[in-house]
Coordinates of C-alpha atoms in Angstrom, one line a residue:
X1 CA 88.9 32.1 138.0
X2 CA 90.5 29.8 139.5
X3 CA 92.9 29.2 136.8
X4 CA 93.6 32.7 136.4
X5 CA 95.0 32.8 140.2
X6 CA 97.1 29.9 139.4
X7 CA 98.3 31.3 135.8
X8 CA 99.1 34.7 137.9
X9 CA 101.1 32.7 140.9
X10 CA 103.2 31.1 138.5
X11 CA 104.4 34.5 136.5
X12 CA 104.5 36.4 140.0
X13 CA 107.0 33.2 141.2
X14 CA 108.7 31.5 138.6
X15 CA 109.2 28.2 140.6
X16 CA 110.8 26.1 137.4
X17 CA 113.9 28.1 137.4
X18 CA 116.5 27.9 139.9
X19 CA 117.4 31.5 141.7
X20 CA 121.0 32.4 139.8
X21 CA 118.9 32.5 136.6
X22 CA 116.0 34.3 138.0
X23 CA 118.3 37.3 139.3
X24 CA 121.6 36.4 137.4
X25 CA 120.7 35.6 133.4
X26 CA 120.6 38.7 130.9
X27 CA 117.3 38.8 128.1
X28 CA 118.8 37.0 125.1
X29 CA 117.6 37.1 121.6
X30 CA 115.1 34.4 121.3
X31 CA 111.7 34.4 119.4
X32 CA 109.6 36.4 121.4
X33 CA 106.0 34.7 122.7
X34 CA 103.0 35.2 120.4
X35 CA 101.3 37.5 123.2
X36 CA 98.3 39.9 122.2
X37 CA 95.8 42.2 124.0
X38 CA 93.2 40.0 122.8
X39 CA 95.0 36.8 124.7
X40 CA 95.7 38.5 127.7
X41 CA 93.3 41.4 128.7
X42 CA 94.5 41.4 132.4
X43 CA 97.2 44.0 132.4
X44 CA 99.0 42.7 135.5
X45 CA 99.6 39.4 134.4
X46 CA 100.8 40.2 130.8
X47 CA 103.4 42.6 132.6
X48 CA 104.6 39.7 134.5
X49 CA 104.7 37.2 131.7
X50 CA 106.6 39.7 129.3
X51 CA 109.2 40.2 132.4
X52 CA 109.7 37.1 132.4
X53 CA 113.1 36.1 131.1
X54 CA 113.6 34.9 127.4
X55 CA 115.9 31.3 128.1
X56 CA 118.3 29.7 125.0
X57 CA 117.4 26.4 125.0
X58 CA 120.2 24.0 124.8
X59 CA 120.9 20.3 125.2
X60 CA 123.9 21.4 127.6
X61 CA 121.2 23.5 130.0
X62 CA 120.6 20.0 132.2
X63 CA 124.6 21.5 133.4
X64 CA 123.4 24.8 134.4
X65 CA 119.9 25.0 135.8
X66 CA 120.9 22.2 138.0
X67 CA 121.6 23.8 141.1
X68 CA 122.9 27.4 142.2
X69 CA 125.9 29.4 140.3
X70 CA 128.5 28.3 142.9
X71 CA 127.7 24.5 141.9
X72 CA 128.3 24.7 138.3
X73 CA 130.8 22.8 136.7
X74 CA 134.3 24.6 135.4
X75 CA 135.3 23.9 132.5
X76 CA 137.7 21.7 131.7
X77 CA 141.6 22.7 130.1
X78 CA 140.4 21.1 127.0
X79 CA 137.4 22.9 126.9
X80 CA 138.9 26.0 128.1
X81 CA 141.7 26.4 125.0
X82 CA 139.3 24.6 122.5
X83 CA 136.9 27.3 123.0
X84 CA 135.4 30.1 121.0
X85 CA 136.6 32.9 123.8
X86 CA 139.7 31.5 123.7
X87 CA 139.7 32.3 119.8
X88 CA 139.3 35.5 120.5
X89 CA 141.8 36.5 123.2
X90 CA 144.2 34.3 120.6
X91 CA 143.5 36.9 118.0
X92 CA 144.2 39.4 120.7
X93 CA 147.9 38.2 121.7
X94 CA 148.5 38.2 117.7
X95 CA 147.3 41.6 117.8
X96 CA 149.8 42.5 120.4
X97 CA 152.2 40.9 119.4
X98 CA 152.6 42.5 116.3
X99 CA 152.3 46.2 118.0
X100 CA 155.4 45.3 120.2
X101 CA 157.1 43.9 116.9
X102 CA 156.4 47.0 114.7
X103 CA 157.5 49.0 118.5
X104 CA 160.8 47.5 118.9
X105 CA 162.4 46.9 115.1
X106 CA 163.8 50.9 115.6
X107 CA 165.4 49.5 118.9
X108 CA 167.6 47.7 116.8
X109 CA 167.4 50.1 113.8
X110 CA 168.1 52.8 115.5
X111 CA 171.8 51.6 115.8
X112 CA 173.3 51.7 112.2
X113 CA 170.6 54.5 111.5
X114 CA 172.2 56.3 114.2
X115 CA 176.1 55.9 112.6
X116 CA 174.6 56.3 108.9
X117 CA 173.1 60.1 110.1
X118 CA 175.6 60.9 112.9
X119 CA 172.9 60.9 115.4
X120 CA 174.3 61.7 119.4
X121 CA 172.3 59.0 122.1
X122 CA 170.7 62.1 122.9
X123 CA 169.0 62.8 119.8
X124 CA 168.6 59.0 119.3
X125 CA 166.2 59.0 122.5
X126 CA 164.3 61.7 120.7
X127 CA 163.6 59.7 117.5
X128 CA 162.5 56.7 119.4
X129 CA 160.1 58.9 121.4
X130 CA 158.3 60.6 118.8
X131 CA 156.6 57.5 118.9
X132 CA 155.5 57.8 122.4
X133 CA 154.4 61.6 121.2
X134 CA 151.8 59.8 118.9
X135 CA 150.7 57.6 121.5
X136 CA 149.9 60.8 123.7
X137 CA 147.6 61.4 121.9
X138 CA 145.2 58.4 121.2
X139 CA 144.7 56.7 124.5
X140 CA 142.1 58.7 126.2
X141 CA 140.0 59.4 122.8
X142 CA 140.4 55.5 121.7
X143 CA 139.1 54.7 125.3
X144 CA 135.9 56.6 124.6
X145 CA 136.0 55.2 121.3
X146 CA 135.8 51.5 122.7
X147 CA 133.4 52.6 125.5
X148 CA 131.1 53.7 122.6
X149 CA 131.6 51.0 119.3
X150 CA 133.2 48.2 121.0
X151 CA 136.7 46.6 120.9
X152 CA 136.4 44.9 117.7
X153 CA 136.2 47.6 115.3
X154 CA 138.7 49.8 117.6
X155 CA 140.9 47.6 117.2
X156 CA 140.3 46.8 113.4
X157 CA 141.1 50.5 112.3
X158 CA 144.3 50.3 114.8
X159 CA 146.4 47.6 113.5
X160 CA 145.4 49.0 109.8
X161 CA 146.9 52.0 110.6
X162 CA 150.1 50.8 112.8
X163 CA 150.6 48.8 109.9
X164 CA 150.3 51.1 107.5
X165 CA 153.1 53.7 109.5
X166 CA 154.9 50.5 109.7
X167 CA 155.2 49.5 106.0
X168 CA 155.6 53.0 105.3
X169 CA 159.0 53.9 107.4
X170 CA 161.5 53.0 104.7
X171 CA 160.3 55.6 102.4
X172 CA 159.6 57.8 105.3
X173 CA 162.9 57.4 106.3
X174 CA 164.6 58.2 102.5
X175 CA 162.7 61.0 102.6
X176 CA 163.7 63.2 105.8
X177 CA 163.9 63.0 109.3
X178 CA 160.5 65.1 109.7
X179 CA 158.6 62.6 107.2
X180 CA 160.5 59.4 109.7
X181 CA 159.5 61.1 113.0
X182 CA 155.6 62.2 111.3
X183 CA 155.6 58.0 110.4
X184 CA 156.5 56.8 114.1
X185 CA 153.9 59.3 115.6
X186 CA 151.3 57.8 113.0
X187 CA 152.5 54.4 114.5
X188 CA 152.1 56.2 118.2
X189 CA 148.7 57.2 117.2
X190 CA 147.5 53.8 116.4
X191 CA 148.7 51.8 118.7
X192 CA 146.9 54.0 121.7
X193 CA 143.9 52.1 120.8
X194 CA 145.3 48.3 121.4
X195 CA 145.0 47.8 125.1
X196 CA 141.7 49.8 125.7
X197 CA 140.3 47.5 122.8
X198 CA 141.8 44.2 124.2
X199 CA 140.7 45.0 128.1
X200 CA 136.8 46.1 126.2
X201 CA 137.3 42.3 124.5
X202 CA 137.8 40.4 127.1
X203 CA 135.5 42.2 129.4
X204 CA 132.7 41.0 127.4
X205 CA 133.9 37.5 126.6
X206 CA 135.0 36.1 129.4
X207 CA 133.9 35.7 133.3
X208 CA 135.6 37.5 136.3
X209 CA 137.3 34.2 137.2
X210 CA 138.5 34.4 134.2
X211 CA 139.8 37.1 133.0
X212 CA 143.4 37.7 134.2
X213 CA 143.4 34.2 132.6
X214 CA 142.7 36.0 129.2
X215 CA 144.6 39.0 130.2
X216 CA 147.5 36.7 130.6
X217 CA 147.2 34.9 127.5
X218 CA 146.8 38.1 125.7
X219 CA 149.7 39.8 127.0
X220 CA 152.2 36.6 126.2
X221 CA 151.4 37.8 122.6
X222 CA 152.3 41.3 123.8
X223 CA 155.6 40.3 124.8
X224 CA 156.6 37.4 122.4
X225 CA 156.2 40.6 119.9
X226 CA 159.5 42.4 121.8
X227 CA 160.9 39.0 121.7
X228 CA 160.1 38.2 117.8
X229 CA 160.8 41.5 116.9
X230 CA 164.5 41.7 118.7
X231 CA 165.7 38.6 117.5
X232 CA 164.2 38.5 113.7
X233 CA 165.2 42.2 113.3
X234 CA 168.6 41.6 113.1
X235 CA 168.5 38.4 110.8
X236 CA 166.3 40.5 108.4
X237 CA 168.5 43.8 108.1
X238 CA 171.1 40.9 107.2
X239 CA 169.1 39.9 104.9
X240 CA 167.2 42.8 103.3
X241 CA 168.7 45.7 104.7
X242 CA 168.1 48.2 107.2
X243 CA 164.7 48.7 106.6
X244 CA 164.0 45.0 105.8
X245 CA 161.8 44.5 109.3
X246 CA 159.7 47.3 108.7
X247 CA 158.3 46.1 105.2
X248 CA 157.5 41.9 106.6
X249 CA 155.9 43.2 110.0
X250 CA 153.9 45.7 107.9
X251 CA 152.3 43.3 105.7
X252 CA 151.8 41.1 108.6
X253 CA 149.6 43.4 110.1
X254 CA 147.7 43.7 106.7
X255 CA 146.9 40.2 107.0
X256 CA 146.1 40.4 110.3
X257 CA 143.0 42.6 110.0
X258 CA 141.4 40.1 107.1
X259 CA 141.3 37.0 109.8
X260 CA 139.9 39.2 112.1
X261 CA 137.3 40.6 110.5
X262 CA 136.0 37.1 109.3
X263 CA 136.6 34.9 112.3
X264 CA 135.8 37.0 115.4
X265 CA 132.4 38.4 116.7
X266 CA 132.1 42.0 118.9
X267 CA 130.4 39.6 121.5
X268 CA 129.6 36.2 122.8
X269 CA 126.6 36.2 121.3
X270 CA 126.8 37.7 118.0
X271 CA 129.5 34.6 117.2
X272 CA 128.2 32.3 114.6
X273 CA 130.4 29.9 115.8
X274 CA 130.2 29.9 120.1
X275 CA 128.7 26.8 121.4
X276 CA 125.2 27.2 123.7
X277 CA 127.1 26.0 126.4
X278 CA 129.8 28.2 126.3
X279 CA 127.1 31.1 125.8
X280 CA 125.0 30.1 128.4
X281 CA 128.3 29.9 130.9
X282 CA 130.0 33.0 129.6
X283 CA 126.3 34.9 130.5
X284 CA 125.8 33.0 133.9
X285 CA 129.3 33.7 135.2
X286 CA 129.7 36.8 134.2
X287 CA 130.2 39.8 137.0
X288 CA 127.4 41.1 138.7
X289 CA 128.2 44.9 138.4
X290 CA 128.9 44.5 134.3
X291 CA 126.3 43.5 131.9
X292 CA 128.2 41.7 128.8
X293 CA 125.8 43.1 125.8
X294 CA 124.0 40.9 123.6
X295 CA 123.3 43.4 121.0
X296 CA 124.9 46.1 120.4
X297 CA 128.2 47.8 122.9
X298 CA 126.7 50.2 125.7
X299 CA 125.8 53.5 124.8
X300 CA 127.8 55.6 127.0
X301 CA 128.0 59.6 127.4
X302 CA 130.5 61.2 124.9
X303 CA 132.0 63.0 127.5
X304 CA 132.8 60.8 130.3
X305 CA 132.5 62.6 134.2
X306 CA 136.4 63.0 134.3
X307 CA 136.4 64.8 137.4
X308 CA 134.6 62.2 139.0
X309 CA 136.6 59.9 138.2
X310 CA 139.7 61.4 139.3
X311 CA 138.4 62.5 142.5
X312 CA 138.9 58.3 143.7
X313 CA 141.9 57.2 145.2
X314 CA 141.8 53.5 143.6
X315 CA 141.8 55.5 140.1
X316 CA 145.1 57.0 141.2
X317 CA 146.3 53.7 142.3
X318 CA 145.5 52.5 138.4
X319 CA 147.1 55.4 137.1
X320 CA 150.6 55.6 139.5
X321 CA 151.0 51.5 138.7
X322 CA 151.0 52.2 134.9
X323 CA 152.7 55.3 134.9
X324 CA 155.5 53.1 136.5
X325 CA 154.4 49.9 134.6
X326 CA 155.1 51.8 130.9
X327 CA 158.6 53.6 132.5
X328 CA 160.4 50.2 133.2
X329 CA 158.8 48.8 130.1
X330 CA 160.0 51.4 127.9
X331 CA 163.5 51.6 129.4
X332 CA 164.0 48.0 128.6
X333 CA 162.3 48.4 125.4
X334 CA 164.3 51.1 123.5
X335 CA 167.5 50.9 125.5
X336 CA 168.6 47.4 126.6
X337 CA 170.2 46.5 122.9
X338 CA 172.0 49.8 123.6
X339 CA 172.9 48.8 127.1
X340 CA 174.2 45.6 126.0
X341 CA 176.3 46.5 123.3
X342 CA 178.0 49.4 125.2
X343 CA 177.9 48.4 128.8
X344 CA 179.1 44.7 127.8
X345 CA 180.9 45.3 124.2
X346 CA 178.6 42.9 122.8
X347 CA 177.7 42.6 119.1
X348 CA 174.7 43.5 118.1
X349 CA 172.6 40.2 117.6
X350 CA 173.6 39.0 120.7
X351 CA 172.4 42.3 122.6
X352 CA 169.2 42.0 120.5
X353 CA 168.9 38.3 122.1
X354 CA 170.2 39.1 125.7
X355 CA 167.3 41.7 125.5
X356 CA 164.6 39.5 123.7
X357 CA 165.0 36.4 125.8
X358 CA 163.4 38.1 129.0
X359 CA 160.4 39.3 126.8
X360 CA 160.2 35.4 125.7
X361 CA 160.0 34.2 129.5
X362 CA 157.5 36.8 130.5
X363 CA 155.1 35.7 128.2
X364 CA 155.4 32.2 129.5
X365 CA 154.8 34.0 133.3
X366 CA 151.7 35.7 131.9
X367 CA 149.5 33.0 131.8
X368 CA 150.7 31.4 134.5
X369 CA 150.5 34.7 137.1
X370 CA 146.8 34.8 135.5
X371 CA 145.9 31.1 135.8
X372 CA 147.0 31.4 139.9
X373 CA 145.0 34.9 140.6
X374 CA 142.4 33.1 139.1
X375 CA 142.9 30.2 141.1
X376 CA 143.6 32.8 144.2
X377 CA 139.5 34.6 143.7
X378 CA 138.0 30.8 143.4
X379 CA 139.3 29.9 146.6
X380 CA 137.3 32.5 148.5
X381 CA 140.8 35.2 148.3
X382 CA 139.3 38.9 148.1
X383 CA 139.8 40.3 144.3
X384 CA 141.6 43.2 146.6
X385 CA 144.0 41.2 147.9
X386 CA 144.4 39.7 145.0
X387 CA 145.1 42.1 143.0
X388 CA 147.3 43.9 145.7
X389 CA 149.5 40.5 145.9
X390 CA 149.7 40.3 142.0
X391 CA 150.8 43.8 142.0
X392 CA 153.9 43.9 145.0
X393 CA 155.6 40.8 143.3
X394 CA 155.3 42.9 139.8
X395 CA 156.7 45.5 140.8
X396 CA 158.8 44.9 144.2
X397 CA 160.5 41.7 142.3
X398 CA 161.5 43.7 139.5
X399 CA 162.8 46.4 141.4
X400 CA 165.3 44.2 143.7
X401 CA 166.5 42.3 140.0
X402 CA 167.4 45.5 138.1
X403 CA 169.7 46.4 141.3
X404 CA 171.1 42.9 140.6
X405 CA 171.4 43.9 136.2
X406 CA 173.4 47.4 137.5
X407 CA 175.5 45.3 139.6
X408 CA 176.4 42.3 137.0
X409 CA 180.1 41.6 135.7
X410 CA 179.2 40.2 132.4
X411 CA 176.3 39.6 130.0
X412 CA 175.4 36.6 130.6
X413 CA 174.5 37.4 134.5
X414 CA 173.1 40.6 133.8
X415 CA 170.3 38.7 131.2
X416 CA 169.7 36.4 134.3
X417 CA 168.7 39.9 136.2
X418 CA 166.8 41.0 133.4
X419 CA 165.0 37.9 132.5
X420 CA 163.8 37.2 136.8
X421 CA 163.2 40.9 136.9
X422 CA 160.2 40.7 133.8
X423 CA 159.0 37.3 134.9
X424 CA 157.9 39.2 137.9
X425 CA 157.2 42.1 136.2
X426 CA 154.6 40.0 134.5
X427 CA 152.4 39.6 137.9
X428 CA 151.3 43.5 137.4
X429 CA 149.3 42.7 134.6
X430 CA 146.9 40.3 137.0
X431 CA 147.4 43.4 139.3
X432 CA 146.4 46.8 137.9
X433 CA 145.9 45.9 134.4
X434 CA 142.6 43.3 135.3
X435 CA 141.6 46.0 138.3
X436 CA 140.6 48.5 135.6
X437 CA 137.6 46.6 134.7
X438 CA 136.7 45.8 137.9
X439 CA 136.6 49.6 139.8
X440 CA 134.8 51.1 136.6
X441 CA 133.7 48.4 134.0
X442 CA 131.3 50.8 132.5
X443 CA 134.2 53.5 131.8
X444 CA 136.8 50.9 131.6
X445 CA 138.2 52.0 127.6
X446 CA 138.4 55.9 128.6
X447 CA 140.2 54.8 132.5
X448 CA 142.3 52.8 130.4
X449 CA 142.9 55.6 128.7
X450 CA 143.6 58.3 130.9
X451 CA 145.8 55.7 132.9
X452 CA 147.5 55.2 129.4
X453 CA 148.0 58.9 128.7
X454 CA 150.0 59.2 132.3
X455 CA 152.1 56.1 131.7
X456 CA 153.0 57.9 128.1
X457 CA 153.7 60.7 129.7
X458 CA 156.1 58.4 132.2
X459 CA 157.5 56.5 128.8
X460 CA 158.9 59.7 127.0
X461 CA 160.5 61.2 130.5
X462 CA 162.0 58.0 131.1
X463 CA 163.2 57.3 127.6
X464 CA 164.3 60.7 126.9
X465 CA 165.9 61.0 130.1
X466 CA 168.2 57.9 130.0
X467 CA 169.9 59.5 127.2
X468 CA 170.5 62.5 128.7
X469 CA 171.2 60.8 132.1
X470 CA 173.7 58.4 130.4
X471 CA 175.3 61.4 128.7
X472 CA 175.3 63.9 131.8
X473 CA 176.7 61.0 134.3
X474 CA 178.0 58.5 132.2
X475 CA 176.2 55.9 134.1
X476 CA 173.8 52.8 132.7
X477 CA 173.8 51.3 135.9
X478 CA 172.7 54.3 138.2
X479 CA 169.6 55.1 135.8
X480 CA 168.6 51.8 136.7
X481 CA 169.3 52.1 140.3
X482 CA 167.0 55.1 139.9
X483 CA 163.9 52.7 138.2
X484 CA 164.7 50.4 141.0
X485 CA 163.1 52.9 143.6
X486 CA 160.6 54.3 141.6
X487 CA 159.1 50.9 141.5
X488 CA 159.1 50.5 145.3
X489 CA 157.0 53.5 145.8
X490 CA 154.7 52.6 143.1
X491 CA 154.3 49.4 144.7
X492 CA 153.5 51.1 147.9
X493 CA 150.5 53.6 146.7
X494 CA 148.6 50.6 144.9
X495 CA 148.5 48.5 148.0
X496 CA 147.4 51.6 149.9
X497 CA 144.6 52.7 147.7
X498 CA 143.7 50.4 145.6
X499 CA 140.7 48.3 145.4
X500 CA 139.0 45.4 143.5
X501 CA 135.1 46.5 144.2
X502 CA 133.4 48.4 141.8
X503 CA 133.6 52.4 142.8
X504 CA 130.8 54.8 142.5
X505 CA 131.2 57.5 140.1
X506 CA 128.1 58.5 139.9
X507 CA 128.1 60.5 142.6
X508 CA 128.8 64.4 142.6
X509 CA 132.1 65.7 143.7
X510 CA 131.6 67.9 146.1

């Protein structure tokens, strides 16, 4: 008997292991105890044996059960990069990087396409924004989609199919202008699905402190695409005509989907290849509101409480800062080789590099606004004001540099403004872009989504609208002007109502 009491103290209060694994560490798939009715006929104590949880064992676990969460050791930068989540967001950025590329090669198409078929800068504005029409359309639905099968195979059927409209474009093109404008919304369509699917990713692979970290790394890719796809673009056309681009960056993608498929896992643990440390520290440091799944993505409701979840304020904040975050993006994106070569009489390939060396700089400031909010949440610095710091310098320092690009005398100052203006611009992503994981992680692909559907929406006013602004006014520079103070205001409602706790959506509106 009395070895029953004792047996029945010890699974009541698990005294061997230390408190951050007895509240903190999620069941794993280890062999499960060879328990029976006939072993154990006193139903208390088998419930608390089987609730006891199942530990990996490792040879590394001397470094976490040593002491509290707080005390464990951070990695180190070797370990960090060497790592098997760094694989991953690795992939990602490659990912991203060639959406932006397959994005931007009509930026500089559009020009001789535009003299070959007569088109005004009007109508030009309309063919680059039937691919924003496309994109309309998937954001929201491939949010639910990554809420419901995870962000691997999301994003395995989206670069096949951007790839595909890609690689397709030239004939498209020879065709007719519908079949050209039906390609670039198939493009639109697939490419809704890439940053629900990387922000899904990353939520499940790497720790709060680390992932605007991973966001950053991910996003570099995202802009080294504009800058690859700007500068190569032109070199290519030289080399194998207009639609020369199109065809490389389409089979690109192709290849792209093969490595995926056979060197990345859904999660930590499903990876063949992750280390039990790096398991046991991606599952220990993980946040406490969002349980990274060992088996299988999170079964969510197929229809997501929408009203709920626009009744919040901090979802409004999300959804203001990147309505505003895709508007300056897309300006610079589909206009700045026109600006260039009109504003400044410059050729061409140098407007395609004046526009791609600002892309090339904020993928360096990616990281390296992600490794200091990071370094900002460590020290004991709210993730509110974190994010709300990240978030003024992207969007307050771009807005005072493209006053300084509409006031520039010659090229070579006015790529000074535009380079400054996204090197800043790339703080936002360790701003709003992280915060969607944070205030919903359990509808974070469908917020992204319905954030993403509003900063379309944004995208196809503000490129459409340029052209017919330029065409109305005559005026590069005031359009800008204009972008400059629609970025203060943005700035202003996210630090207002924005927040880095989780937000409860549960309850009904009333």
């Amino acid at each position: 008997m009395a070895a029953l009491s004792s047996a029945t103290a010890l699974a009541a209060k698990p005294l061997w292991l230390p408190q951050s694994h007895r509240t903190r560490v999620a069941p794993l798939h280890s062999p499960k105890p060879h328990l029976n009715s006939a072993q154990f006929k006193f139903g208390n104590l088998s419930a608390s044996l089987r609730s006891l949880p199942r530990l990996r064992v490792s040879s590394n676990d001397a470094r976490f059960n040593s002491g509290p969460e707080e005390n464990q050791e951070q990695p180190s930068f070797a370990e960090f990069i060497t790592s098997e989540r760094v694989k991953v967001v690795a992939m990602l950025a490659l990912a991203l990087a060639l959406c932006n590329a397959d994005r931007v090669v009509m930026s500089v198409a559009i020009v001789p396409l535009s003299l070959a078929n007569g088109w005004s800068r009007a109508f030009a504005g309309i063919v680059q924004s039937s691919f924003l029409w496309g994109y309309l359309a998937s954001p929201i639905a491939g949010g639910m989609l990554v809420d419901i099968y995870g962000g691997k195979v999301v994003m395995t059927w989206g670069v096949a199919l951007w790839s595909l409209a890609t690689f397709l474009t030239p004939w498209a093109a020879q065709t007719s202008l519908s079949g050209l404008l039906a390609v670039r919304a198939l493009l639109g369509v697939a490419e809704g699905v890439a940053l629900p699917s990387m922000n899904s990713m990353i939520a499940r692979w790497f720790p709060q402190t680390e992932r605007s970290r991973a966001v950053g790394i991910a996003m570099a890719g995202f802009q080294l695409g504009c800058a690859i796809g700007l500068t190569l673009s032109p070199i290519l056309m030289s080399q194998g005509g207009i639609f020369g681009p199109f065809v490389i960056f389409g089979l690109s993608g192709f290849l792209w989907v093969l490595v995926w498929l056979s060197a990345t896992s859904s999660t930590p643990d499903r990876s063949p290849q992750i280390s039990k440390y790096e398991l046991e520290y991606i599952l220990n440091r993980r946040q406490k509101s969002f349980t990274v799944e060992t088996a299988k993505p999170k079964k969510v409701k197929v229809i997501p409480p929408f009203r709920r979840l626009l009744s919040k304020l901090p979802t409004w904040s999300l959804i203001i800062a990147n309505a505003m975050h895709s508007w300056g993006f897309f300006i610079v994106l589909t206009w700045m080789p026109i600006y260039f070569s009109s504003v400044y009489r410059v050729d061409l390939r140098h407007a395609a590099w004046f526009s791609a060396v600002p892309w090339a700089v904020m993928a360096i400031m990616n990281y390296l606004a992600g490794l200091w909010s990071d370094m900002m949440i460590q020290s004991g610095i709210s993730v509110t004001l974190t994010r709300k710091i990240m978030q003024s310098i992207g969007f307050v320092g771009p807005g005072l540099c493209l006053i300084g690009l509409a006031t520039a005398k010659n090229p070579s100052i006015g790529s000074a403004w535009l380079t400054l203006a996204f090197g800043l611009k790339s703080f936002s992503h360790s701003g709003f872009l992280v915060n969607l994981q944070e205030i919903a992680p359990q509808y974070s692909g469908v917020l992204h989504g319905i954030s993403n559907t509003a900063g379309t929406l944004a995208a196809i006013i503000g490129t459409v609208g340029a052209g017919f602004f330029v065409e109305l006014f005559g005026s590069f520079p005031g359009y800008l002007l204009l972008t400059s103070t629609l970025y203060f205001l943005a700035a202003i409602f996210y630090c207002l109502f924005s927040t880095g706790e989780r937000v409860n959506f549960d309850d009904p509106v009333v």
